[in-house]
Coordinates of C-alpha atoms in Angstrom, one line a residue:
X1117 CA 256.9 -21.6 150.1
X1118 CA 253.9 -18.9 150.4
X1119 CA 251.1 -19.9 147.8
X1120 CA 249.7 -16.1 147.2
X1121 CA 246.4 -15.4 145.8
X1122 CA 245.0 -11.7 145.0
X1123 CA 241.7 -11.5 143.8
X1124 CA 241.9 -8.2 142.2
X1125 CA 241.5 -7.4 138.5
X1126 CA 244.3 -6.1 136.9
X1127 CA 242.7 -2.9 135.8
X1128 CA 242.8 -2.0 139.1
X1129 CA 246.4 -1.4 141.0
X1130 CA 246.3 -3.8 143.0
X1131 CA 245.7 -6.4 141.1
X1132 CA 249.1 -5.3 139.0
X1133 CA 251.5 -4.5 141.9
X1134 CA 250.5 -7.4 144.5
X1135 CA 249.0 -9.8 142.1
X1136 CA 251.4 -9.9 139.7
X1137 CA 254.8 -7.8 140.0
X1138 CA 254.8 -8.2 143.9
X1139 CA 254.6 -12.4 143.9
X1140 CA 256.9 -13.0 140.7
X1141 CA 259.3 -10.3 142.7
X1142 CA 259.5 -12.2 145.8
X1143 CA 259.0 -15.8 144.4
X1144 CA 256.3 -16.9 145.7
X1145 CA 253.5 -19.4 144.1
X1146 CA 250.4 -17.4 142.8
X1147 CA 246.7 -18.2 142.1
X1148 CA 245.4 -16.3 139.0
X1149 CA 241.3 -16.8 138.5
X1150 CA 239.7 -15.2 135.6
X1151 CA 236.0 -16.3 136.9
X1152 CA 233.4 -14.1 138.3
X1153 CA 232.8 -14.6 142.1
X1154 CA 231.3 -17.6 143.5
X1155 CA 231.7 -18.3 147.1
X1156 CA 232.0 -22.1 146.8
X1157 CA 234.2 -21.7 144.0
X1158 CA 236.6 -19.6 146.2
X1159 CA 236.6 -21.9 149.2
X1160 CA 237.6 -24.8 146.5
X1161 CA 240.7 -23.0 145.3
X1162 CA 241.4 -22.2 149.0
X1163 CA 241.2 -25.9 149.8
X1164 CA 242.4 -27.2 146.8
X1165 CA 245.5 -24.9 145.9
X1166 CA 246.3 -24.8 149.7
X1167 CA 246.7 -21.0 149.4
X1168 CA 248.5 -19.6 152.6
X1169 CA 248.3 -15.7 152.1
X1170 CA 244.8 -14.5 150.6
X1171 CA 244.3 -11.1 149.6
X1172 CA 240.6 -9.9 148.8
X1173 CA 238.6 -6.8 148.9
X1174 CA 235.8 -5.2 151.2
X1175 CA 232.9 -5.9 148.9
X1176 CA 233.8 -9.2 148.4
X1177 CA 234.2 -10.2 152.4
X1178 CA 230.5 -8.9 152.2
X1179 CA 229.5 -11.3 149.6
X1180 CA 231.0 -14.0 151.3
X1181 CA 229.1 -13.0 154.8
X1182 CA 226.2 -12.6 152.6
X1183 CA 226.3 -16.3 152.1
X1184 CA 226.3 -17.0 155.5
X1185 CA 229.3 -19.6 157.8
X1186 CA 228.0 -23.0 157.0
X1187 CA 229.9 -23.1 154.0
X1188 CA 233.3 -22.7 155.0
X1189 CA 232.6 -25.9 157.2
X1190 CA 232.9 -27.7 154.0
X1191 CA 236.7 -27.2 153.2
X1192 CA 239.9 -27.2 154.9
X1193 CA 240.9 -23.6 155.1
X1194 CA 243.8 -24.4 157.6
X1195 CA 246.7 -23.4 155.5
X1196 CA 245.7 -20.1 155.1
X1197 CA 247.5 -18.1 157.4
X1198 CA 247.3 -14.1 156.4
X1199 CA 244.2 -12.7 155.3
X1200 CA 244.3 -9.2 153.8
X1201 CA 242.2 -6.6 153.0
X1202 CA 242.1 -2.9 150.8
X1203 CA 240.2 -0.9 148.8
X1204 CA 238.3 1.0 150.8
X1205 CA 238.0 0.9 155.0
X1206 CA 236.6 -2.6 155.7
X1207 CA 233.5 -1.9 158.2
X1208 CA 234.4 -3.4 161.5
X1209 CA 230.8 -6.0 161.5
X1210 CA 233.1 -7.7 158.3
X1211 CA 236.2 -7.9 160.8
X1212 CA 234.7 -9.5 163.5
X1213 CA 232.9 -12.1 160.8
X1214 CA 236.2 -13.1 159.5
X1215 CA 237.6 -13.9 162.5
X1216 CA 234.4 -15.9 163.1
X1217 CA 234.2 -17.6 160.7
X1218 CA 238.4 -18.5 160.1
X1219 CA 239.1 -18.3 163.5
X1220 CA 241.7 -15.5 162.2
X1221 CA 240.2 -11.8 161.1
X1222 CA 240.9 -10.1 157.5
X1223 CA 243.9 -7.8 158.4
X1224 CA 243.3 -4.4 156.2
X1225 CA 245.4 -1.8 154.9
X1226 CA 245.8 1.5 153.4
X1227 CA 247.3 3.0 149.9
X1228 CA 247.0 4.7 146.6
X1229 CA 247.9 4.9 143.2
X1230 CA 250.0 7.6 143.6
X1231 CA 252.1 5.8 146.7
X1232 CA 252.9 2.8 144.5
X1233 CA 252.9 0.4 147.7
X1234 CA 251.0 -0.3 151.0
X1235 CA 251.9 2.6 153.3
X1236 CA 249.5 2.0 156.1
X1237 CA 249.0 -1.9 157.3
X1238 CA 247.4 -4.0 160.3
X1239 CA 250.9 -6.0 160.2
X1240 CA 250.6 -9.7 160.8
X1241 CA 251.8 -9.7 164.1
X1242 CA 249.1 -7.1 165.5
X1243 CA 246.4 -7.5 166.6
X1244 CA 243.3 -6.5 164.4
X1245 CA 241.2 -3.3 165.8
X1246 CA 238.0 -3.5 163.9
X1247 CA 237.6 -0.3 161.6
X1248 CA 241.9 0.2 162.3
X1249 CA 244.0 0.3 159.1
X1250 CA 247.0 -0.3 161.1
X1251 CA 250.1 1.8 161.6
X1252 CA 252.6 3.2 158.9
X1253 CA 254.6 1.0 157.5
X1254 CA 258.6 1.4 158.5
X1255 CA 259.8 4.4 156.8
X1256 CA 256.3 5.9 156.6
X1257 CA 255.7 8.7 158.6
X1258 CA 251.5 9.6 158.6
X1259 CA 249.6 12.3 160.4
X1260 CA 246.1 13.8 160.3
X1261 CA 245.7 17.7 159.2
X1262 CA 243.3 20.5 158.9
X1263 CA 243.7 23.3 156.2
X1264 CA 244.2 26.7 157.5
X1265 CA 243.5 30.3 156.1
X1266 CA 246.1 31.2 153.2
X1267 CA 245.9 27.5 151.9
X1268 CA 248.5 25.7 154.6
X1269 CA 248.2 22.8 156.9
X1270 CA 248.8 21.7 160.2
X1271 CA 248.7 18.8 162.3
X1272 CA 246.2 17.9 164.4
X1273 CA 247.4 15.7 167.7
X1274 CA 244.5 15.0 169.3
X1275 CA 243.3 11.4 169.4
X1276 CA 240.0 10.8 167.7
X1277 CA 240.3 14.3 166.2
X1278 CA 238.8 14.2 162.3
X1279 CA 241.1 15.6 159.6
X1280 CA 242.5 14.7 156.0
X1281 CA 245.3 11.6 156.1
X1282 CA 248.6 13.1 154.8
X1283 CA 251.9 11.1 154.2
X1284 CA 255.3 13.2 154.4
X1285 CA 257.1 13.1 150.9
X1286 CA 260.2 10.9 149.8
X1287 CA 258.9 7.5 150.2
X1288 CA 260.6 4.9 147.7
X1289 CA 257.6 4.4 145.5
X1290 CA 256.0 7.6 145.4
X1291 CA 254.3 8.6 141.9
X1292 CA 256.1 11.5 140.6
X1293 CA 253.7 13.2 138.3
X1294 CA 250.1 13.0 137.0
X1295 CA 250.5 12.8 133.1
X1296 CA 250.1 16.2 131.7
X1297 CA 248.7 17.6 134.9
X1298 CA 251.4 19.7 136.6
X1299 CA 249.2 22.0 138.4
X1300 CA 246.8 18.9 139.9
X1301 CA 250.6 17.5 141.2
X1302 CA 251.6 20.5 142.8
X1303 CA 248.1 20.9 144.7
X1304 CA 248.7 17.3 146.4
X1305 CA 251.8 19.0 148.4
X1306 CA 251.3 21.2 151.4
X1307 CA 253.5 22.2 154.1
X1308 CA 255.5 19.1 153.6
X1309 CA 253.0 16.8 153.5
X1310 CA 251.2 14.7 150.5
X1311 CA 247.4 15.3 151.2
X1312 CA 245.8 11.9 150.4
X1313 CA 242.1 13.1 149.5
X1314 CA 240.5 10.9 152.3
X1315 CA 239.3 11.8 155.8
X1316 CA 240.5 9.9 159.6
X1317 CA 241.9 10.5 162.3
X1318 CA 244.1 8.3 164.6
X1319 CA 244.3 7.0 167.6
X1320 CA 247.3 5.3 169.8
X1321 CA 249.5 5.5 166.4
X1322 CA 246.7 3.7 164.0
X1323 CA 244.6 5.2 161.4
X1324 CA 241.0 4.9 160.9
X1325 CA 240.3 6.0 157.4
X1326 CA 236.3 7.0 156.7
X1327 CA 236.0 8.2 153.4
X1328 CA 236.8 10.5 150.6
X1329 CA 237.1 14.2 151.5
X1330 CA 235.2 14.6 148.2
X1331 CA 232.4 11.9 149.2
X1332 CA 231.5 14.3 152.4
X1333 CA 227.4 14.7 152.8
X1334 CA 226.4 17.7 155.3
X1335 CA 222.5 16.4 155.6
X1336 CA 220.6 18.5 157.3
X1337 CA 223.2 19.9 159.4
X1338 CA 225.1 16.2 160.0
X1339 CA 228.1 14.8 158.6
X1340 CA 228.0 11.8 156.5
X1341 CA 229.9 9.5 154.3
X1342 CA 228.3 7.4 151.5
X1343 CA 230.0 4.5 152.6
X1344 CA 228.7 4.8 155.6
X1345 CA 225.2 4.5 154.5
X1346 CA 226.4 1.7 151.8
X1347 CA 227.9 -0.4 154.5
X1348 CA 224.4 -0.3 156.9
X1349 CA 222.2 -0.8 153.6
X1350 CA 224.2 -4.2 152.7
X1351 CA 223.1 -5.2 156.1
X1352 CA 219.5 -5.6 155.1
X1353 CA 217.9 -9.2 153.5
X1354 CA 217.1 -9.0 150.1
X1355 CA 220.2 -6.8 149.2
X1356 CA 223.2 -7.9 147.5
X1357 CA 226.3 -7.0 148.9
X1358 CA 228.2 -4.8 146.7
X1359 CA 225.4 -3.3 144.9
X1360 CA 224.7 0.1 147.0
X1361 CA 225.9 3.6 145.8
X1362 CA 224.8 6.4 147.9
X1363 CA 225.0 9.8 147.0
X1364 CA 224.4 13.9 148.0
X1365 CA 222.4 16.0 145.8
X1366 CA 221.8 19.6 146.3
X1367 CA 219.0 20.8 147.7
X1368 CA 217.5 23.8 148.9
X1369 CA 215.9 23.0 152.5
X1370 CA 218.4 19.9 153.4
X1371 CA 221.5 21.5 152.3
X1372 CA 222.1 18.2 150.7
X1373 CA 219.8 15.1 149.8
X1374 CA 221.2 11.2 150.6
X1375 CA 220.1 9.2 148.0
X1376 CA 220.6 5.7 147.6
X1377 CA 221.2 3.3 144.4
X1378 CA 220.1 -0.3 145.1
X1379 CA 220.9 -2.7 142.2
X1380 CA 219.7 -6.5 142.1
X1381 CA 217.1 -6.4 144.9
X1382 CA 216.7 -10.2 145.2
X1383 CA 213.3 -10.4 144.6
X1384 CA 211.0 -9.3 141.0
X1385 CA 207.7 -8.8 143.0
X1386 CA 206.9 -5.2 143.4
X1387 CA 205.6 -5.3 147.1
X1388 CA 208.8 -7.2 148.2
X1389 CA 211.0 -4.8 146.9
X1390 CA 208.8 -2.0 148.1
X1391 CA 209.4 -3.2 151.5
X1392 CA 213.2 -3.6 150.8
X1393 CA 213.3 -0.2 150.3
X1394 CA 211.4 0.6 153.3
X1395 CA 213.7 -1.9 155.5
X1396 CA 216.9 0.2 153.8
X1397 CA 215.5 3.1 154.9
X1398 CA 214.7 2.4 158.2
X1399 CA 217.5 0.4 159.5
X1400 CA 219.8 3.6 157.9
X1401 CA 217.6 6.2 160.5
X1402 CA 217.4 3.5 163.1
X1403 CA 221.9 3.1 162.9
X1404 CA 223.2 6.6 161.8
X1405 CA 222.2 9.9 162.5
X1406 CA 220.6 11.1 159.1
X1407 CA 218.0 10.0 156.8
X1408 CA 218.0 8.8 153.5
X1409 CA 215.7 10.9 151.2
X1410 CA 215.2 8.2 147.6
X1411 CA 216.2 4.7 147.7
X1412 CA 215.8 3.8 144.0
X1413 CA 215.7 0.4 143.0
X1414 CA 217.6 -0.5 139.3
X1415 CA 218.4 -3.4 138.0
X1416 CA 222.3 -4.3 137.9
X1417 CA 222.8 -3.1 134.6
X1418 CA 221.7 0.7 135.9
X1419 CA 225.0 0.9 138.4
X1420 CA 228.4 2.5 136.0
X1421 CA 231.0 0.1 137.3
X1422 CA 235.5 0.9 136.8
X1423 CA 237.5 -1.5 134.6
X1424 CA 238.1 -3.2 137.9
X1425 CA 234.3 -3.6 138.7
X1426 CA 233.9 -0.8 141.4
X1427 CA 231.3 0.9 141.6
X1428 CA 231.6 4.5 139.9
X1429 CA 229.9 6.8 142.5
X1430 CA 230.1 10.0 140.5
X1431 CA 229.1 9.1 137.5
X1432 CA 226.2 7.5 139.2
X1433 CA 225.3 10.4 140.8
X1434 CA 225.6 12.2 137.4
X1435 CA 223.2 9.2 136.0
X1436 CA 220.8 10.1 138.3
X1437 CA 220.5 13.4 138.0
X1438 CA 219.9 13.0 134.6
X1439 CA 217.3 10.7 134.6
X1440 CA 215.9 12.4 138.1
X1441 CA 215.4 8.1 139.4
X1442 CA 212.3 8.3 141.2
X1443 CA 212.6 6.8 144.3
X1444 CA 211.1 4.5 146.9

């Protein structure tokens, strides 16, 4: 009797295995919405289609806190009962907003691609940790490990303890090749594990994920994920939620410099977004340990988005360097 509704595109995977193949599998009702994202529009087909499990994406929980509580006092959102969340780690400030403003918090979850299904979950019954992707699902065995000389892993126990999220092989969905790329297989398996690409560490059996091991920023001396800085430069008025990139670049007396791509500033007057850019920059020294070096303002049509309307970081990072973006 569930009436399912994923918001995904499908060019992106999830919007193939859980809004399409997963709801048709198990016979549920589903929602399919070709329009762009409109809050309003969203809480009408909530209302409306009396949809009971809603499954969304980080950047779009943003938009929606962007646009503030009063809305959702408009419609009857009572029949929803599961809200989920994946893509990338929701930030814990969107967690405790959910369950806000529904009374019930977005429940988030972990997987790839390459493992064909959720593998880590906040189950329904649990309750929500912000930041926590949950536990493994049954069958799923998870750990956290650090390489060691001569190109092995091991575990690493300790709670809290930072290392790269591995899976042990021989789950039921598990990719079994990357087309035409043997050798970039092979490298995913270590010491009987599946090395994921993305940095965490656990705590009381549940995973906190942080980024890509790839994304990593050593700034002047201190660790620092892009998302990270994204996630605190959403936070400041003016910017749209969903239209931050930050990235490294290599430099000779930081180590690395944290730049910052900020598309659709809501304002055209100069000063205003001058002072936007000031405001990013300050509340990102005044909430994290580093400091950005360029925000650079663009208009939306600067960002390289995916099919699925992410934003591409590398290739933005590639863009500017090219172009050498100026900065604020």
């Amino acid at each position: 009797d569930d009436i399912f509704w994923c918001t995904a595109d499908p060019g992106w995977v999830t919007g193939t295995s859980y809004g399409i193949i997963s709801p048709l599998t198990n016979g549920a009702t589903m929602i399919v919405d070709q329009a762009e994202f409109d809050a309003e529009r969203w809480y009408r087909i909530l209302q409306e289609q009396k949809v009971t499990v809603w499954y969304t994406a980080p950047t779009a929980i943003r938009m929606l806190m962007k646009v503030g509580t009063e809305i959702t006092k408009r419609f009857d959102l009572s029949r929803v009962r599961l809200m989920a969340s994946v893509g990338e780690p929701l930030n814990p400030e969107a967690v405790a907003w959910s369950a806000a403003a529904f009374g019930k918090p977005f429940h988030d979850n972990w997987w790839q691609t390459e493992t064909g299904g959720i593998m880590i979950s906040n189950y329904p019954s649990m309750d929500v940790k912000p930041g926590s992707m949950g536990r493994p699902l049954p069958g799923v065995t998870a750990g956290i490990v650090e390489h060691v000389e001569g190109g092995g892993v091991r575990e690493i126990t300790k709670p809290m303890a930072m290392g790269e999220l591995a899976l042990r092989p021989g789950w039921p969905s598990m990719m079994r090749a990357y087309l035409n790329e043997e050798e970039r297989y092979r490298k995913c398996f270590v010491g009987g594990w599946y090395l994921t690409g993305d940095m965490g560490y656990m705590v009381d059996g549940e995973v906190y994920v942080v980024g890509r091991y790839k994304d990593l920023i050593i700034n002047a001396g201190k660790n620092v994920y892009p998302q990270d800085i994204e996630a605190i430069a959403n936070t400041v008025p003016g910017v749209h939620a969903g239209r931050v990139v930050a990235f490294g670049v290599a430099d000779e007396r930081e180590g690395t410099e944290l730049i910052a791509v900020v598309a659709e500033v809501a304002t055209a007057d100069t000063n205003e977004r001058q002072q936007i850019g000031l405001a990013i920059r300050q509340t990102v020294a005044r909430q994290s340990t580093v400091t950005l070096n360029y925000v650079h303002l663009v208009d939306d049509r600067w960002l390289i988005k995916t099919s699925s309307g992410k934003i591409a970081r590398a290739a933005n990072r590639e863009k500017w360097l090219s172009e050498r973006g100026g900065g604020t």
